XYZ file of C-alpha atoms in Angstrom:
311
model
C -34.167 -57.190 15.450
C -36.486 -57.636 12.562
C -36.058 -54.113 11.215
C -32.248 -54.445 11.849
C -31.896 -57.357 9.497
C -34.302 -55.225 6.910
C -31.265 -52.462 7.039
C -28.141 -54.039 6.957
C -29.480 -57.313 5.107
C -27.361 -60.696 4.993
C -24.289 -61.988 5.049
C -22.900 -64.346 2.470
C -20.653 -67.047 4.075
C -20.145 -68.362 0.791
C -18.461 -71.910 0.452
C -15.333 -71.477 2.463
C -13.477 -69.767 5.082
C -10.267 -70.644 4.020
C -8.698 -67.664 2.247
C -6.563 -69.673 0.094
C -9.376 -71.744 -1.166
C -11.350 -69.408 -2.095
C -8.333 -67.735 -4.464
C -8.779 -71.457 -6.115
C -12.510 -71.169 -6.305
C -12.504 -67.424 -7.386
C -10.088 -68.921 -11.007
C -12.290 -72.321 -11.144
C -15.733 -70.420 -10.973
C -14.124 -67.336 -13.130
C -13.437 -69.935 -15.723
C -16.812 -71.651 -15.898
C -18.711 -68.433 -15.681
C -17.222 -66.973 -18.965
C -17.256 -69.984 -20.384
C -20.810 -70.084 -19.917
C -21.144 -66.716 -21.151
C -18.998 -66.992 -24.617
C -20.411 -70.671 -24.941
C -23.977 -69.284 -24.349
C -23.384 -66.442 -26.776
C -21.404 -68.135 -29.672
C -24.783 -70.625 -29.519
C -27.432 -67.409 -29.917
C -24.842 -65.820 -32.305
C -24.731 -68.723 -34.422
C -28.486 -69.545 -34.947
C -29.208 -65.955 -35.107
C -26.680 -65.663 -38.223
C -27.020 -69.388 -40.263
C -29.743 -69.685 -42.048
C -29.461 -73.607 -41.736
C -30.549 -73.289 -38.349
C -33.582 -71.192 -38.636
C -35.611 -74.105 -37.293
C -37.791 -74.611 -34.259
C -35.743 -77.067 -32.635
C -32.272 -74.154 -32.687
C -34.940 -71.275 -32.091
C -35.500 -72.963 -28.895
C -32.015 -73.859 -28.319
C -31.352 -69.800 -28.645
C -33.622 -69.041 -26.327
C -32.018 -71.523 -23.705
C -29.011 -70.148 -24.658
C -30.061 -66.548 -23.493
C -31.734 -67.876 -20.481
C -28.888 -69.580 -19.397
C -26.604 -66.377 -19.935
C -29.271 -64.295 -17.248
C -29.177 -67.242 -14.553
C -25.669 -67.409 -14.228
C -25.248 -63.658 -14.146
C -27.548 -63.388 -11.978
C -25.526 -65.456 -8.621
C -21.579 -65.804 -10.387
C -20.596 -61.995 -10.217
C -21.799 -61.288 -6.889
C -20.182 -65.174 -5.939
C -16.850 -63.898 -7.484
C -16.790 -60.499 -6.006
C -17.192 -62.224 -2.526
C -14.324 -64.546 -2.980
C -11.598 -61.578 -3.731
C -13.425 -59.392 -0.523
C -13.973 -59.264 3.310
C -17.351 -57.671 2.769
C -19.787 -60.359 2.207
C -22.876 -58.529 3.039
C -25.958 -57.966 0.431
C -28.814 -55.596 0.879
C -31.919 -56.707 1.974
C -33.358 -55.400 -1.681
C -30.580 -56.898 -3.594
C -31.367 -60.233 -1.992
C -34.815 -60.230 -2.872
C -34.480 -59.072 -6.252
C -31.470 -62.035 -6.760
C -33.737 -64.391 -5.324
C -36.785 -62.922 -7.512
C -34.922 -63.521 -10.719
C -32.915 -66.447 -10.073
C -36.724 -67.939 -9.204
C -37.928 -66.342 -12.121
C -35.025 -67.620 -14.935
C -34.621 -71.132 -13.625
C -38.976 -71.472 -13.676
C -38.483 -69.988 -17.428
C -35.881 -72.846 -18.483
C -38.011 -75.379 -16.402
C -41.302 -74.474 -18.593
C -38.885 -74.042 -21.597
C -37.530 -77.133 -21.046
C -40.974 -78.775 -21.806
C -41.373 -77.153 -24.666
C -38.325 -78.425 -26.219
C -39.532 -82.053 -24.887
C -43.103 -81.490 -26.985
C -40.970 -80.273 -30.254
C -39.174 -83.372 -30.539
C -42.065 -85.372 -29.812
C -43.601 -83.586 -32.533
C -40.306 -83.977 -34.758
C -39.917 -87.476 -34.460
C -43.653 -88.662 -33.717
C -45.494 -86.574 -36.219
C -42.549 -85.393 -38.837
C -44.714 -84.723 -41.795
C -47.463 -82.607 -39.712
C -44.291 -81.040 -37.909
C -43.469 -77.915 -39.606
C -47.279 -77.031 -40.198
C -47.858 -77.467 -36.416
C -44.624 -76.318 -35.132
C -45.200 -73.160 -37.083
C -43.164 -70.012 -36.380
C -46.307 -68.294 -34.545
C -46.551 -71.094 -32.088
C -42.410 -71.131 -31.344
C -42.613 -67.630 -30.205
C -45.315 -68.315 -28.042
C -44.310 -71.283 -26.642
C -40.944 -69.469 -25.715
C -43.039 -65.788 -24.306
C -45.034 -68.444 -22.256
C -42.307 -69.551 -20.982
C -41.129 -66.174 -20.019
C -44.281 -64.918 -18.870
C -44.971 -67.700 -16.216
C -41.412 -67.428 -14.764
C -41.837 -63.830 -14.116
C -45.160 -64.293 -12.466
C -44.755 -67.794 -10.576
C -41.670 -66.168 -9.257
C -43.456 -62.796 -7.946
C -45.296 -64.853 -5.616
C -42.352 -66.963 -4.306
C -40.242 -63.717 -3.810
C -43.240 -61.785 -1.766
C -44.169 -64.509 0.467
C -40.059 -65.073 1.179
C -39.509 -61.563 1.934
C -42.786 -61.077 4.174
C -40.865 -63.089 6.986
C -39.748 -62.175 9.810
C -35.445 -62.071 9.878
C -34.181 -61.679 13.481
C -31.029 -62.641 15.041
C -28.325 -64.071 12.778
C -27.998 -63.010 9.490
C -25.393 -64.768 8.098
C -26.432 -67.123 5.518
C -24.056 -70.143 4.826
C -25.024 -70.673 1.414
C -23.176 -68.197 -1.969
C -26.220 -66.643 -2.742
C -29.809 -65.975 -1.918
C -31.834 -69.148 -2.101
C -35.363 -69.944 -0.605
C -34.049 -73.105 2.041
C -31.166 -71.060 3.503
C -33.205 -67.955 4.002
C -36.342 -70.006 5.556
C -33.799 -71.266 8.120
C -33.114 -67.299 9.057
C -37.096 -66.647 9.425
C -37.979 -66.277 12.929
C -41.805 -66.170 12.227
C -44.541 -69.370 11.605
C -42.798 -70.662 7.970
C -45.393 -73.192 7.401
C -47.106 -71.294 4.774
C -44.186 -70.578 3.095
C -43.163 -74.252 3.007
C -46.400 -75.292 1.743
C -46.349 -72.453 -0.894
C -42.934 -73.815 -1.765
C -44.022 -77.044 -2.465
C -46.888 -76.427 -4.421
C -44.564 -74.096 -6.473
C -42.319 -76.466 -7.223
C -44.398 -79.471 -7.974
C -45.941 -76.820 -10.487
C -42.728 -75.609 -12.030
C -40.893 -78.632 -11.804
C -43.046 -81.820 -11.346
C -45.724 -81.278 -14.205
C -43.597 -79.963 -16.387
C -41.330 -83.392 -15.815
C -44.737 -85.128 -16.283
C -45.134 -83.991 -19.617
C -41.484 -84.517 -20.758
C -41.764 -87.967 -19.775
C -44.969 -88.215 -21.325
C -42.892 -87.188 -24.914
C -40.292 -89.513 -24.352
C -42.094 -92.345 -23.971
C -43.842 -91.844 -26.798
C -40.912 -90.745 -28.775
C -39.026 -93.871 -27.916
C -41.821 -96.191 -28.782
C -41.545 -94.536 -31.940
C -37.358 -95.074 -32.489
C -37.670 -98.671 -31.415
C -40.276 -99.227 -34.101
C -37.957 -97.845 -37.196
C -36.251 -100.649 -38.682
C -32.777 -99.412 -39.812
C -30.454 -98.723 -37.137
C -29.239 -95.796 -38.826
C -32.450 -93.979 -38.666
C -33.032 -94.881 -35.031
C -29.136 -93.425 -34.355
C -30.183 -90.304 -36.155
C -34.003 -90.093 -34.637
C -32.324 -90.466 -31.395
C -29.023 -87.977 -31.960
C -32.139 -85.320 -32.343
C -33.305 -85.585 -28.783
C -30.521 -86.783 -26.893
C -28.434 -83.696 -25.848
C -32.216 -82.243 -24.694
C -32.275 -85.536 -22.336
C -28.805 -84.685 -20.905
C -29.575 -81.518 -20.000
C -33.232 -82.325 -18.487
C -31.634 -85.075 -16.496
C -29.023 -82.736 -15.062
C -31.656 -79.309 -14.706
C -34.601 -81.076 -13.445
C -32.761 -83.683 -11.331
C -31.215 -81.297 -9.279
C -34.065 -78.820 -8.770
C -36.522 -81.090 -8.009
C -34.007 -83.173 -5.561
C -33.854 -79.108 -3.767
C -37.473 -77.792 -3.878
C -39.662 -81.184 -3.660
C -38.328 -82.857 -0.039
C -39.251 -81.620 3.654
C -37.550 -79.114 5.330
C -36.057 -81.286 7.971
C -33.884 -83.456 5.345
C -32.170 -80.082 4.207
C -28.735 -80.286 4.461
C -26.666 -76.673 3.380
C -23.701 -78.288 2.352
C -25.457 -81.146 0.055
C -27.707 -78.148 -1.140
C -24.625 -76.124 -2.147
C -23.262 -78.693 -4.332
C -26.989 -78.920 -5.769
C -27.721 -75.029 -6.270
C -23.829 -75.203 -7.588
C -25.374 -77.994 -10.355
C -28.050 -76.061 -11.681
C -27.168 -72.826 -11.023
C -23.906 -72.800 -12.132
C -22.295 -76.135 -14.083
C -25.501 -76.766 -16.649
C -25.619 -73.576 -17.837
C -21.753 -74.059 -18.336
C -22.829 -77.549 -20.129
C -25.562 -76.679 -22.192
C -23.277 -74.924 -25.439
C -21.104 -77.788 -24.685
C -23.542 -80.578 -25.104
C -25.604 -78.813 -27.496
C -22.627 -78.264 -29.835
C -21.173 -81.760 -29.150
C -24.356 -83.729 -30.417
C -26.104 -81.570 -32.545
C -24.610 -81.854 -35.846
C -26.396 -78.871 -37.783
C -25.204 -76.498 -34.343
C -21.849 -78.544 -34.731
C -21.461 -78.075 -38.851
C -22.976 -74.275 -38.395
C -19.874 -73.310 -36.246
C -17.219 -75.092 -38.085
C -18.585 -72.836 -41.558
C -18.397 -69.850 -39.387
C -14.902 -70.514 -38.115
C -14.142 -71.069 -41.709
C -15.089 -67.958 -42.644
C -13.489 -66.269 -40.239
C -10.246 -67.990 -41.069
C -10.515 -66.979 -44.530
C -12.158 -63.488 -43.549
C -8.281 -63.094 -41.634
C -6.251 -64.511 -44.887
């Protein structure tokens, strides 16, 4: 049964049975995907092409930006095609690579993240040492890092996954290939894997949440102690979309990956792989563009142009 599994691979059950739902999913997920996508690119666009924002703070902000474009490509198409066909199925190699790179793009933006949290803190904390520290150099490693570790962390994750034993039933009720709903279709010992699984994620998630908190705390000390309230409005306007998005990333992640196997629950973990798989990489550009004014003011001079470009 094992080897049968290895050949025809797993079946996506996806959110719904219901054919009529799923036409409403297929336009409510078709719409968030590309907006994710143009949102995602108009971001990376615009720092790439405004010198204004050739700072650390939107360098990062790119680079989430093209992160975020890769995660959600990497579960939406396959999630759409399902919801327009009968044929649900996905190789046994094209689950393990989706699961590979969905591990390895959301450990990238967890790491990346973190060093977003430790540019602020350097921003706000340290502002006249901030450009000498926060120095081009350091940006690009800081982001590689980031890179790096997700591709390797992920290797591991992926391996030990796929070195199960699958017998029996192969249909996974989840809408893509995630590490709880396939552990529930290993037939073998899983205890290493769960282990390996926690360890992972209090790596990739908890330390990394350690160390943003660790910045914040410190960065608010430092708002509460300027006098005017217009500089602590401004000091905090810096930070506060970064927050957002850490609260909704990390929240969900962790609430996934760092809990026991026996409170797993498929249909809660939908909605959560749905959160950060799906709706805060749809967020991000939003947020990003709603409270950052230089991001904000960069795209109203491009749509200027434009305008004018037309006339």
């Amino acid at each position: 049964m094992e080897g049968q599994n290895r050949s025809i691979g797993f079946i996506l059950l996806g959110f719904t049975g219901n054919v009529e739902m799923q036409g409403v999913l297929f336009i409510l997920f078709f719409i968030m995907y590309t907006m994710s996508l143009l949102g995602n690119a108009l971001i990376s666009i615009t720092v790439r092409l405004d010198s204004a924002l050739h700072t650390p703070m939107c360098y990062f902000i790119a680079s989430l930006s093209l992160v975020d474009i890769c995660y959600t490509s990497v579960t939406a198409p396959k999630m759409l095609v399902n919801f327009l066909s009968k044929d649900k199925a996905i190789s046994f190699i094209g689950c393990a690579a989706q699961l590979y790179f969905l591990l390895f793009l959301g450990t990238t933006e967890c790491f990346l993240l973190a060093a977003m949290a430790y540019d602020r803190f350097l921003a706000i904390c340290n502002p006249l040492r901030y450009l000498s520290i926060m120095s081009k150099q350091l940006c690009v490693w800081l982001v590689a890092g980031s890179w790096v570790s997700g591709m390797v962390l992920s290797l591991g994750q992926t391996s030990l996954i796929f070195a199960l034993p699958f017998c029996g039933d192969n249909r996974l009720n989840y809408f893509f290939c995630d590490i709880p709903p396939l552990l529930g279709l290993a037939c073998g010992d899983i205890t290493i894997n769960e282990i390996t699984v926690f360890l992972a994620g209090m790596l990739i998630t908890l330390i990394p949440s350690l160390l943003i908190l660790g910045s914040y705390i410190h960065i608010i000390s430092t708002i509460l102690k300027i006098t005017t309230s217009k500089g602590r409005q401004k000091a905090f306007s810096t930070c506060s979309s970064h927050l957002i998005i850490i609260i909704l990333f990390y929240g969900s992640a962790s609430t996934m990956y760092l809990r026991p196997r026996s409170s797993y629950s498929l249909e809660n973990d939908k909605f959560l792989a749905l959160l950060y798989s799906i709706i805060t990489p749809t967020l991000n550009p939003i947020i990003y563009s709603l409270r950052s004014k230089e991001i904000n003011d960069a795209l109203r001079r491009m749509c200027s142009k434009g305008f004018n470009f037309n006339i």
